[in-house]
CSV table of C-alpha atoms and ligand atoms in Angstrom, one decimal:
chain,number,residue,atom,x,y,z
A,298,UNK,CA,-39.4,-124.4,59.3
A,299,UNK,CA,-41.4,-121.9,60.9
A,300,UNK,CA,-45.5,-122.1,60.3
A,301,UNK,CA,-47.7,-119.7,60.9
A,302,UNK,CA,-51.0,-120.2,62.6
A,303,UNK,CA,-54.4,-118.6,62.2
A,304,UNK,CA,-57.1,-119.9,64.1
A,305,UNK,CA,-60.8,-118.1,64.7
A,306,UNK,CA,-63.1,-121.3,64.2
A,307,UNK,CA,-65.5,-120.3,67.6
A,308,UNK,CA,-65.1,-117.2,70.1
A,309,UNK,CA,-61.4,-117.1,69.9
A,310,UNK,CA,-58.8,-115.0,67.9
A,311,UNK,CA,-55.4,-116.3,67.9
A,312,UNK,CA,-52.1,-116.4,65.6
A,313,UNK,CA,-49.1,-118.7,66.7
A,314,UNK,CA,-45.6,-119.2,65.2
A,315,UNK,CA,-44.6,-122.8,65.7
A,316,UNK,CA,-41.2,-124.3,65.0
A,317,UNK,CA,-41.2,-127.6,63.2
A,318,UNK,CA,-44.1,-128.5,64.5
A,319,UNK,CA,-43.2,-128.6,68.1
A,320,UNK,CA,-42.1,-125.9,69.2
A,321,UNK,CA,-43.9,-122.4,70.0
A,322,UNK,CA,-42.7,-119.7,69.9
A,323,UNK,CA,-45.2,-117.4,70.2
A,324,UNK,CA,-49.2,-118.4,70.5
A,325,UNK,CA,-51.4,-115.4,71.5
A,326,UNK,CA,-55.0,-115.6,72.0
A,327,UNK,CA,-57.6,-113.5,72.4
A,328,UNK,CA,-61.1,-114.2,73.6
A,329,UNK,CA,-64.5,-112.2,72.8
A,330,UNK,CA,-66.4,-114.9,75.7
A,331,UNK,CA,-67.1,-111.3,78.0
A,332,UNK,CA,-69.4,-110.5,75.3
A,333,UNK,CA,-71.7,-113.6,75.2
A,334,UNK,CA,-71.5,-114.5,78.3
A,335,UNK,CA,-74.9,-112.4,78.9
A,336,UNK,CA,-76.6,-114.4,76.3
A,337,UNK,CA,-75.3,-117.9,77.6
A,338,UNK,CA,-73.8,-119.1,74.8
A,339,UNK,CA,-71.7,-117.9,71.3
A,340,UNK,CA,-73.4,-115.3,69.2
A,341,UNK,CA,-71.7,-116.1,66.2
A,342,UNK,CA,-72.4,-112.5,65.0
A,343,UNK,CA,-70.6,-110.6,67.7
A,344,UNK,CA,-67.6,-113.5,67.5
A,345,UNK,CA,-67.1,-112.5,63.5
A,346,UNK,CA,-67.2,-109.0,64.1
A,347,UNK,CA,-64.6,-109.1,67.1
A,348,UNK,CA,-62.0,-111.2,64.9
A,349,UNK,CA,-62.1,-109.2,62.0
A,350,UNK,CA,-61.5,-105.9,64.5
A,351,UNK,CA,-58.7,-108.1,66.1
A,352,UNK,CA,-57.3,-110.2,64.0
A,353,UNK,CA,-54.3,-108.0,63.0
A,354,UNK,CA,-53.4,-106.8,65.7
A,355,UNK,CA,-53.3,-110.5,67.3
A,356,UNK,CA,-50.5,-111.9,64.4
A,357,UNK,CA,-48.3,-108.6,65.3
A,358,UNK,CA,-48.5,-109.7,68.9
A,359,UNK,CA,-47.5,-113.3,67.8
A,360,UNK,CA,-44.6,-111.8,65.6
A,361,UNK,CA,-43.8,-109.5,68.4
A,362,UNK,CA,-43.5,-112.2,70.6
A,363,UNK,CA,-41.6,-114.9,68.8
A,364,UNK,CA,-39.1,-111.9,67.5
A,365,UNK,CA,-39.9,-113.2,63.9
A,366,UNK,CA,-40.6,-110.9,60.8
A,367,UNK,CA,-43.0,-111.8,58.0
A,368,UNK,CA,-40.9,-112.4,55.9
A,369,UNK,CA,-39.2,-115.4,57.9
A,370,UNK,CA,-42.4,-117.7,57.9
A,371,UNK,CA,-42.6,-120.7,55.8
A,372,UNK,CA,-45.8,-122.0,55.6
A,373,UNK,CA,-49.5,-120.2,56.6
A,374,UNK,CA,-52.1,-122.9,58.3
A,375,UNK,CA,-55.2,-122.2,58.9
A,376,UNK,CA,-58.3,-123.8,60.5
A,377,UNK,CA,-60.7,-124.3,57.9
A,378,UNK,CA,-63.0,-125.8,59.8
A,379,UNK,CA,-65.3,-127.1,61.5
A,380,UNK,CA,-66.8,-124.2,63.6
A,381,UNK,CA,-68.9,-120.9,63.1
A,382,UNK,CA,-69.4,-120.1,59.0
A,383,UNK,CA,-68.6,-116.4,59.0
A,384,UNK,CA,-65.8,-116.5,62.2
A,385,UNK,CA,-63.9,-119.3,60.0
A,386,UNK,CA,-64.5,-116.9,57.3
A,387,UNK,CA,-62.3,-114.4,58.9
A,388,UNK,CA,-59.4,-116.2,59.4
A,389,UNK,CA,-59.4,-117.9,55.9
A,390,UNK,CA,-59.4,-114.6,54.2
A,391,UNK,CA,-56.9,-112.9,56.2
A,392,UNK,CA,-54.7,-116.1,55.6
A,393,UNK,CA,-55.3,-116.2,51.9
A,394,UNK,CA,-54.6,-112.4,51.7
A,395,UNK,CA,-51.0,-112.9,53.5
A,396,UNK,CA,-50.6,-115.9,51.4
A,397,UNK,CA,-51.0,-113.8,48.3
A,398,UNK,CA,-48.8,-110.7,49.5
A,399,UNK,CA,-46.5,-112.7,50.5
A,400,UNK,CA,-46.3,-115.6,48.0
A,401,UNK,CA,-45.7,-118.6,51.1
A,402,UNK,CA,-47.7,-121.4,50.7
A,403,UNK,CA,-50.9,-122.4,52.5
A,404,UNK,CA,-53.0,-124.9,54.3
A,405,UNK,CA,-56.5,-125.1,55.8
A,406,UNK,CA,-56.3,-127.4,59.1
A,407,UNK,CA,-59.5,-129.4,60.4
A,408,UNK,CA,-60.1,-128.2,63.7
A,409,UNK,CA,-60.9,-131.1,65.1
A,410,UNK,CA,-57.7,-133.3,64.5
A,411,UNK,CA,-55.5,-130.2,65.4
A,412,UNK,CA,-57.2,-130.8,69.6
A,413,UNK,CA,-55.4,-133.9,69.4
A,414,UNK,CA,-52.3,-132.7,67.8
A,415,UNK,CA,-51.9,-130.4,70.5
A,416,UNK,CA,-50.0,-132.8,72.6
A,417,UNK,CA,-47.5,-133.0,70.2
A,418,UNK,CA,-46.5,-129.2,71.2
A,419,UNK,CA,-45.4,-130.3,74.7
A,420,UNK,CA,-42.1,-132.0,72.7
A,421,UNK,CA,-44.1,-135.1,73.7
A,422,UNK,CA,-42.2,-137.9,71.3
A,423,UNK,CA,-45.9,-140.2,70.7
A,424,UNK,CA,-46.0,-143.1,68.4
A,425,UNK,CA,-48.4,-143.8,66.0
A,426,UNK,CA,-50.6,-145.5,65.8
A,427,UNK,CA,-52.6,-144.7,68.9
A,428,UNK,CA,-56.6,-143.7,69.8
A,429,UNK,CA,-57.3,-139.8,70.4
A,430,UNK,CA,-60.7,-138.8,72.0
A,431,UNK,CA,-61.5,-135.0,71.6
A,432,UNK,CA,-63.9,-133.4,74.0
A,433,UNK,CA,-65.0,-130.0,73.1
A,434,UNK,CA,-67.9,-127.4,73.2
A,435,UNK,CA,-68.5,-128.9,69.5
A,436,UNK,CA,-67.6,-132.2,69.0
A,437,UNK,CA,-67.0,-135.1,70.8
A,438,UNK,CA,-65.2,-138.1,69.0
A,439,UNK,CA,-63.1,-141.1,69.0
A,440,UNK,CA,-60.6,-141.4,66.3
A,441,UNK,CA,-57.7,-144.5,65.2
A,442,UNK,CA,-55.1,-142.5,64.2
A,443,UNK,CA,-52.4,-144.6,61.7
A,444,UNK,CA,-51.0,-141.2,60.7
A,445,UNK,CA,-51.6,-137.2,60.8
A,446,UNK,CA,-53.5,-137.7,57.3
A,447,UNK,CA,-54.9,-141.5,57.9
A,448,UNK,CA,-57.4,-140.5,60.8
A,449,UNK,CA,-60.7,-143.3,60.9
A,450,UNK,CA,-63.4,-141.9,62.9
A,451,UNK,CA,-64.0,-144.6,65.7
A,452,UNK,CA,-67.3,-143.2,67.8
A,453,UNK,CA,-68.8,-140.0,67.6
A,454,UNK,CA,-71.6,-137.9,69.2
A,455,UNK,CA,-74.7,-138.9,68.0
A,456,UNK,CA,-76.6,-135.5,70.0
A,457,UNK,CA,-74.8,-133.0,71.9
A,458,UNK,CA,-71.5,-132.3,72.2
A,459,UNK,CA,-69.8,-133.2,75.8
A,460,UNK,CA,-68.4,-129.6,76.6
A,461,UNK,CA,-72.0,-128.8,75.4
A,462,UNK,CA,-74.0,-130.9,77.9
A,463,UNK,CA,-71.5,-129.0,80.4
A,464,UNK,CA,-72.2,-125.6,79.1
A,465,UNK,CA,-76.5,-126.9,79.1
A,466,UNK,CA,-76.0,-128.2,82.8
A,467,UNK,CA,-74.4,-124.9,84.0
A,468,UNK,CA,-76.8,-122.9,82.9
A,469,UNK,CA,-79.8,-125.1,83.8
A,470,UNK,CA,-78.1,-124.8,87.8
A,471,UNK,CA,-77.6,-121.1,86.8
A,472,UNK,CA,-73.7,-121.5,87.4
A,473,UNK,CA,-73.2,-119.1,84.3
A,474,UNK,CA,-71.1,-119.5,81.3
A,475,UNK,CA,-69.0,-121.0,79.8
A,476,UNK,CA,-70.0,-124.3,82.0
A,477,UNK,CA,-67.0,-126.6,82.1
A,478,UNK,CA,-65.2,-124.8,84.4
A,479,UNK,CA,-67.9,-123.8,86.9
A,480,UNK,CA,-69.3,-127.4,87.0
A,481,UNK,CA,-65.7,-128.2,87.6
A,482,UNK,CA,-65.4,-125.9,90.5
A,483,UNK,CA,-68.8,-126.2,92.6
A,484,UNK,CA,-68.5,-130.3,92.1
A,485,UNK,CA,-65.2,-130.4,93.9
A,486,UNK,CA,-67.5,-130.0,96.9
A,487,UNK,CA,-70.0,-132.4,95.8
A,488,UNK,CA,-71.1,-136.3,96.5
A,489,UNK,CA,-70.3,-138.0,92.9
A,490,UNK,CA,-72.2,-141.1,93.7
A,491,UNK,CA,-75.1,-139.0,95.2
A,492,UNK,CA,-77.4,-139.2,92.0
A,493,UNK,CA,-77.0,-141.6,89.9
A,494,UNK,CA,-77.1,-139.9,86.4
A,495,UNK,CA,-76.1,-142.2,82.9
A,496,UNK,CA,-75.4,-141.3,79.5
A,497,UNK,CA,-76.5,-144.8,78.2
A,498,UNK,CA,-78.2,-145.7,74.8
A,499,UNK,CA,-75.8,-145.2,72.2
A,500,UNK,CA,-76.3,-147.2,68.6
A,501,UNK,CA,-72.8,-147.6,68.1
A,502,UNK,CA,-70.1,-148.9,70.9
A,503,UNK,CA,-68.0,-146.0,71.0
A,504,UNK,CA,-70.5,-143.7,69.8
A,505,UNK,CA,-71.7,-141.0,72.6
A,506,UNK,CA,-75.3,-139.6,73.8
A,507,UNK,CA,-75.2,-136.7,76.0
A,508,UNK,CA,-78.5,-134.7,75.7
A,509,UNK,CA,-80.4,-137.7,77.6
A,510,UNK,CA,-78.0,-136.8,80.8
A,511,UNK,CA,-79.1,-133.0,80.1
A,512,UNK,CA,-82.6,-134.3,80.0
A,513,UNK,CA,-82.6,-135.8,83.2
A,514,UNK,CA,-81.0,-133.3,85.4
A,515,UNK,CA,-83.6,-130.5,84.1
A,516,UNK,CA,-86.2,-133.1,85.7
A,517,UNK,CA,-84.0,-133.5,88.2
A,518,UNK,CA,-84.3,-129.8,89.5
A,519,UNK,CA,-87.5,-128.7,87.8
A,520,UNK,CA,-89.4,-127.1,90.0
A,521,UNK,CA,-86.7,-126.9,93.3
A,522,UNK,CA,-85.2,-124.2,95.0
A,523,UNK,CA,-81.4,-126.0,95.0
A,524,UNK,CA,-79.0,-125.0,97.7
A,525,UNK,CA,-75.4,-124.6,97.2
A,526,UNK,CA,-74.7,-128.1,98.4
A,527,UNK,CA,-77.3,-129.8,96.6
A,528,UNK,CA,-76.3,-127.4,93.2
A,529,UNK,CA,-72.5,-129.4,93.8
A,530,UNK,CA,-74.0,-133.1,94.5
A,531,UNK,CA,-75.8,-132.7,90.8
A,532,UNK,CA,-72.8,-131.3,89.2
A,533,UNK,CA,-70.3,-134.0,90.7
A,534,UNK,CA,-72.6,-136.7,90.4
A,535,UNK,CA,-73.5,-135.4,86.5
A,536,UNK,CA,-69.6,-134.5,85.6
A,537,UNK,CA,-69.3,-138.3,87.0
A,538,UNK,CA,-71.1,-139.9,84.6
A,539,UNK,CA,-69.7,-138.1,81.6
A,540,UNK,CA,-66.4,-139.1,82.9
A,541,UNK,CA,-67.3,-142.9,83.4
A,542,UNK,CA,-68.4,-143.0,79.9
A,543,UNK,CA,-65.6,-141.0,78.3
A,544,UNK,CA,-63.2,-142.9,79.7
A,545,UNK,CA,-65.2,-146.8,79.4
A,546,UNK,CA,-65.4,-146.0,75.4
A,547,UNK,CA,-61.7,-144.8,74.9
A,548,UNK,CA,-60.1,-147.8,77.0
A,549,UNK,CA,-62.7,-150.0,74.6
A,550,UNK,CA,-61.1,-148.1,71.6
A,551,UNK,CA,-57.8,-148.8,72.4
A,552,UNK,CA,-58.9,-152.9,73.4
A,553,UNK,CA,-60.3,-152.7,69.5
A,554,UNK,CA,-57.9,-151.4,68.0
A,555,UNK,CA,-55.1,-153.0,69.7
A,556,UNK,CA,-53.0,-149.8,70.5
A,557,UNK,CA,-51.9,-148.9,73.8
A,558,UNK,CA,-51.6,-145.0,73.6
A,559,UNK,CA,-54.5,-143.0,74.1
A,560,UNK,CA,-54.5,-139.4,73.4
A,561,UNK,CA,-57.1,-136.8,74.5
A,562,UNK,CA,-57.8,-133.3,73.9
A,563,UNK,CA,-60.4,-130.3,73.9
A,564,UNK,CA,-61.4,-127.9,75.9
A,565,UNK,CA,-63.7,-130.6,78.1
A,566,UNK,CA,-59.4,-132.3,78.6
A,567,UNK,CA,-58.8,-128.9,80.4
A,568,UNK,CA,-60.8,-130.9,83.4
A,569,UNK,CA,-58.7,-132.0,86.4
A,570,UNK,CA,-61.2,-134.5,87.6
A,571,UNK,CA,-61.1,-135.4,83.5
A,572,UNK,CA,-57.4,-135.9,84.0
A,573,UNK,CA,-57.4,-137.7,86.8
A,574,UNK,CA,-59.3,-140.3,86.0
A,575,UNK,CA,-57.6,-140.9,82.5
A,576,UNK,CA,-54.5,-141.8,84.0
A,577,UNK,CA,-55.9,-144.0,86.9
A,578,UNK,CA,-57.8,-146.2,83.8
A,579,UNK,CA,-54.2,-146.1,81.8
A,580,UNK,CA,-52.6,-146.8,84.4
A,581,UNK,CA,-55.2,-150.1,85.4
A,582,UNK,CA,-55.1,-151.0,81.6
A,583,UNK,CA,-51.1,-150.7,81.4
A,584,UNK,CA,-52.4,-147.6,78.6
A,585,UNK,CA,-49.8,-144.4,78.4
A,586,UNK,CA,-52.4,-141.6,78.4
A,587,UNK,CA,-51.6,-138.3,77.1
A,588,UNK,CA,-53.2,-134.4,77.1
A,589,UNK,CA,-51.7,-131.3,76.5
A,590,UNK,CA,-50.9,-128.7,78.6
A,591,UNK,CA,-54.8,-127.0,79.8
A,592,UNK,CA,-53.9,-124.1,78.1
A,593,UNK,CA,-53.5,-125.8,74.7
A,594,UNK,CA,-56.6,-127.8,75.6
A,595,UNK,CA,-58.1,-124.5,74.5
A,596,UNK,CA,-58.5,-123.2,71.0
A,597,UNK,CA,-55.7,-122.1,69.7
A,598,UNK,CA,-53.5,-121.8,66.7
A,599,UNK,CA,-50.2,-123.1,67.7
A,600,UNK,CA,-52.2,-126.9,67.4
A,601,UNK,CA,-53.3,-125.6,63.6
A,602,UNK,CA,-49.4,-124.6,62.8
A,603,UNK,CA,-48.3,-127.9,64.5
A,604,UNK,CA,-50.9,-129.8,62.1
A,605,UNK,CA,-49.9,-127.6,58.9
A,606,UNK,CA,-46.3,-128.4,59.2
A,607,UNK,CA,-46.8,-132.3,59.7
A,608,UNK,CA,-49.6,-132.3,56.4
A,609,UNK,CA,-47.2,-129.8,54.7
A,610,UNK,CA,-44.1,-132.3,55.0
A,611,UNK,CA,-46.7,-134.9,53.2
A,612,UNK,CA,-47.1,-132.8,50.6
A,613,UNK,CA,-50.9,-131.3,50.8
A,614,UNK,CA,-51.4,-127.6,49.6
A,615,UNK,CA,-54.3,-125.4,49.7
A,616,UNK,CA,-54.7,-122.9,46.9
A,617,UNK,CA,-56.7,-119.5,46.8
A,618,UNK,CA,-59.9,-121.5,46.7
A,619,UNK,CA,-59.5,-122.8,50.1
A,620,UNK,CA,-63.0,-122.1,51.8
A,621,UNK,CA,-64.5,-123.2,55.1
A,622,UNK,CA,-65.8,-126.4,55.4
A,623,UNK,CA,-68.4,-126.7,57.9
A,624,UNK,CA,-68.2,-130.8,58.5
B,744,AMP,P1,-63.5,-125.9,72.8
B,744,AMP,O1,-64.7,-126.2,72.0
B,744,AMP,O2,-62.4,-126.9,72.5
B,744,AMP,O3,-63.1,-124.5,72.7
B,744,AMP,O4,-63.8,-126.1,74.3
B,744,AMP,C1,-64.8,-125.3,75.0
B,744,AMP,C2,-65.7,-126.3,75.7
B,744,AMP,O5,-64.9,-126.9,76.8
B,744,AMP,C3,-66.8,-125.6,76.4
B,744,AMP,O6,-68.0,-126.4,76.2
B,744,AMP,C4,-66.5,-125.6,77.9
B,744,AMP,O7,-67.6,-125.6,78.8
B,744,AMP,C5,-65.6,-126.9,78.0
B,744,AMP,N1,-64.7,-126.8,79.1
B,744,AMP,C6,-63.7,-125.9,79.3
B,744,AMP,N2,-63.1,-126.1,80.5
B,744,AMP,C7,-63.7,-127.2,81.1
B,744,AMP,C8,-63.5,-127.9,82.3
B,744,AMP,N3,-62.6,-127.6,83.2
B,744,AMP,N4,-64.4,-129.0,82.5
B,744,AMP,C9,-65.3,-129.4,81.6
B,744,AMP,N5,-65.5,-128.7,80.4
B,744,AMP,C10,-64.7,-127.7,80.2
B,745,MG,MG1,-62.2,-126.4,69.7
């Protein structure tokens, strides 16, 4: 069965063709981040505008690609949602249209579970149950996953989102945008015991706080001239203490809910220091960890056409009423 993905829920613009929910065959992306980084963050305006001019031109590349005519596709799925009103707008309508013209059936995907259904493209053979924790510029969350369409939510953010306090943190060091990656970078030459940064007071167990963590490294610097060095002890010692917490809360997960896979994804997964330190717990806890390949840590629509075709074999549909759903 071959699905096709649209996916356009933040700054990205991308159409996959996936083969029974495994395997891609074609997953292009494209990416308007040039255009906000000026502005240090998403303007969702200019990300709407850029996926309707591209949109097109992005599935013909994924057709191109994976040597597969229209007519050959089996199902549409499409993220309808969470993420930026009018970009998910976009790719909704342009999924319902081919729908339509084409009379194939469709599905709108939550964003959120497709992250953690991304390590299922890899041909990764994962049992359920198991615990996933997605990190991303938008959510951060603990799940118990008994199947793709029995998801409880475990632990969630109750502030900012972790790839968030990144993105804050960067651009309160002036490192630029987006921040993941350049805190990444400048704290691989950093102390990450130097400061001793937390991101404690949390209501729930498993539930997350990271805007206290931003707090305190803006009075950290205020008022300093930082040099390089002193710039990379704050990032390692901050990216630290994200880690530490990311990683005490999912093993506690998987302790609560008696499961011994844990599965992560999201753009913050793309982080090697992230990585490391995921398998070293697992591997202390007798856990198997999983995360996808960083690319697919990224948005993309091959994780949405992964997800349709596992909901689709269950049975759910989505009609021409499908609209974005912003929760
Ligand atoms: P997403 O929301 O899934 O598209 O992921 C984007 C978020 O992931 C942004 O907040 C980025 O700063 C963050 N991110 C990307 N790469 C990294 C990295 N290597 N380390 C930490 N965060 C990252
Ligand atoms: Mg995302």
């Amino acid at each position: 069965m071959i699905v096709l993905g649209i996916e356009t829920s933040c700054d990205e613009t991308s159409a996959a063709l996936v083969q029974d929910g495994r395997k891609i065959l074609a997953n292009t992306v494209a990416s308007s981040l040039e255009f906000h980084k000026k502005y240090g963050g998403v303007i969702p305006e200019i990300a709407s505008r850029m996926q309707l001019e591209t949109i097109s031109g992005i599935m013909e590349s994924a057709l191109k690609k994976a040597q597969i005519k229209l007519k050959d596709i089996d199902l549409i799925g499409v993220t309808s949602g969470p993420g930026l009103l009018g970009s998910l707008l976009v790719g909704i309508s342009f999924a319902k249209s081919l729908s339509l013209g084409l009379a194939k059936p469709l599905l709108g995907v939550n964003h959120v579970y497709s992250h953690f259904y991304a390590n299922f493209l890899a041909g990764e053979k994962i049992k359920l149950p198991f615990v996933a924790l997605v990190v991303s510029g938008g959510h951060t969350s603990l799940f118990y996953i008994r199947d793709f369409d029995k998801i409880e939510v475990l632990g969630e953010t109750q502030d900012d989102a972790c790839g968030e306090a990144f993105d804050k943190v960067a651009k309160i060091l002036g490192l630029g945008y987006p921040g993941g990656p350049a805190i990444e970078k400048i704290a691989a030459s950093g102390e990450p015991k130097k400061i001793r940064f937390n991101c404690y007071g949390t209501r729930g167990k498993l539930d997350f706080s990271f805007s206290g963590i931003k707090t305190a490294v803006l009075y950290y610097v205020k008022g300093r001239r930082l040099s390089r060095k002193e710039k990379a002890d704050i990032s390692a010692s901050f990216q630290e203490a994200v880690i530490e917490t990311l990683v005490t809360k999912a093993i506690l997960a998987c302790k609560m809910k008696k499961v011994s896979r844990l599965v992560v994804g999201g753009g913050v997964a793309a982080n090697n220091r992230l990585r490391d330190k995921f398998y070293a717990a697992a591997a202390d806890h007798n856990l198997s960890c999983y995360f996808p390949a960083q690319s697919l840590c990224m948005d993309n629509a091959a994780m949405i056409a992964g997800l349709a075709y596992q909901l689709f074999k269950k049975g759910y549909r989505s009609d021409l009423s499908l609209t974005a759903d912003l929760n």
